[in-house]
Coordinates of C-alpha atoms in Angstrom, one line a residue:
M69 CA 129.1 106.9 105.6
R70 CA 126.3 108.7 107.1
K71 CA 124.4 106.0 109.7
P72 CA 120.5 106.2 110.7
R73 CA 119.1 106.7 114.0
E74 CA 118.4 103.2 114.2
Y75 CA 122.1 101.9 113.3
K76 CA 123.3 102.0 117.3
A77 CA 119.9 100.0 118.4
R78 CA 120.6 97.3 116.1
E79 CA 124.1 97.1 116.7
T80 CA 123.5 96.9 120.2
A81 CA 120.6 94.2 119.7
L82 CA 123.0 92.4 117.8
K83 CA 126.2 91.9 119.7
A84 CA 124.1 91.3 122.7
N85 CA 122.3 88.2 121.1
L86 CA 126.1 87.1 120.0
E87 CA 127.6 87.4 123.3
A88 CA 124.6 86.0 124.7
R89 CA 125.7 82.8 122.7
G90 CA 128.5 83.3 123.6
L91 CA 130.2 84.1 120.6
V92 CA 132.3 87.2 121.6
E93 CA 135.9 86.2 119.3
P94 CA 136.7 89.5 117.0
I95 CA 135.5 87.8 113.8
Y96 CA 132.1 87.8 115.3
L97 CA 131.7 91.6 115.7
D98 CA 133.7 92.0 112.7
M99 CA 130.5 90.0 111.2
V100 CA 128.5 92.4 113.1
K101 CA 129.7 95.6 111.6
T102 CA 129.7 94.7 107.9
Y103 CA 126.3 93.5 108.4
L104 CA 125.5 97.3 109.9
D105 CA 127.5 98.9 106.8
L106 CA 125.3 96.7 104.3
Y107 CA 122.3 97.7 106.1
V108 CA 123.8 101.5 105.6
L109 CA 124.1 101.0 102.0
R110 CA 121.3 99.4 101.6
G111 CA 118.8 102.5 103.0
Q112 CA 120.8 104.5 100.3
L113 CA 119.9 102.7 97.5
M114 CA 116.6 102.2 98.7
K115 CA 116.2 106.4 99.0
D116 CA 117.9 106.4 95.6
I117 CA 115.3 104.3 93.9
N118 CA 112.3 105.8 95.8
Q119 CA 113.7 109.0 94.4
R120 CA 114.7 108.6 91.0
G121 CA 112.4 105.3 90.4
V122 CA 113.1 101.7 89.1
C123 CA 113.4 103.1 85.5
V124 CA 116.1 105.8 84.8
E125 CA 116.6 107.7 81.9
D126 CA 120.5 106.6 80.4
E127 CA 121.7 110.0 78.8
K128 CA 124.4 108.6 76.8
A129 CA 122.1 105.9 75.0
G130 CA 118.9 108.4 75.0
R131 CA 116.6 105.2 76.6
T132 CA 115.0 104.3 80.0
V133 CA 116.9 101.9 81.3
E134 CA 116.8 99.7 84.7
N135 CA 117.7 102.0 87.7
R136 CA 121.4 100.1 89.2
S137 CA 120.3 100.4 92.5
V138 CA 117.3 97.6 92.3
S139 CA 120.4 95.4 91.3
L140 CA 122.9 96.2 94.1
M141 CA 120.3 96.8 96.4
A142 CA 119.6 92.7 95.7
Q143 CA 122.7 91.6 95.7
I144 CA 123.5 93.4 99.0
S145 CA 120.5 91.9 100.3
S146 CA 121.6 88.4 99.6
R147 CA 124.8 89.3 101.6
M148 CA 123.0 90.7 104.5
L149 CA 121.2 87.8 104.7
Q150 CA 124.3 85.2 104.5
I151 CA 126.0 87.0 107.4
Y152 CA 122.6 86.9 109.6
T153 CA 122.4 83.2 108.4
S154 CA 126.2 82.3 109.6
L155 CA 125.7 84.5 112.7
G156 CA 122.9 82.1 113.4
Y157 CA 120.4 84.7 113.9
K158 CA 118.4 83.3 111.3
D159 CA 118.5 79.3 113.0
A160 CA 117.9 81.3 116.4
A161 CA 114.7 82.6 115.3
A162 CA 113.6 79.6 113.5
A163 CA 113.6 77.8 116.6
S164 CA 111.8 81.0 118.9
P165 CA 108.6 79.6 120.1
I166 CA 105.8 81.9 119.0
A167 CA 103.3 83.2 121.0
I168 CA 99.5 83.0 119.3
D169 CA 96.9 84.5 121.0
A170 CA 94.1 82.6 120.7
D171 CA 92.1 85.5 118.8
D172 CA 94.3 85.3 115.9
D173 CA 93.1 82.0 114.3
E174 CA 89.4 83.6 113.8
L175 CA 89.1 85.3 110.2

């Protein structure tokens, strides 16, 4: 499986975050690996959707059907969110203060 160039940066950031929180057991590192593998697959599915479209021609049935990559991407994205949440990243992001610039509230 070919890894995108941002793979290493994401891996480093995820592992550094876990280490900062004291979560250094192999199970957590395995979950990060699984998350990143799914990230790569999601990118491949997105590439397929961009190339072939949301609907494709079914050669056997002779009609237009949904590109299977669409439903697979939804499943993979859901699993990625489950892993992300179980590693505590979602809670950490929700708890972090968001800097608001005084000019941001103007329309």
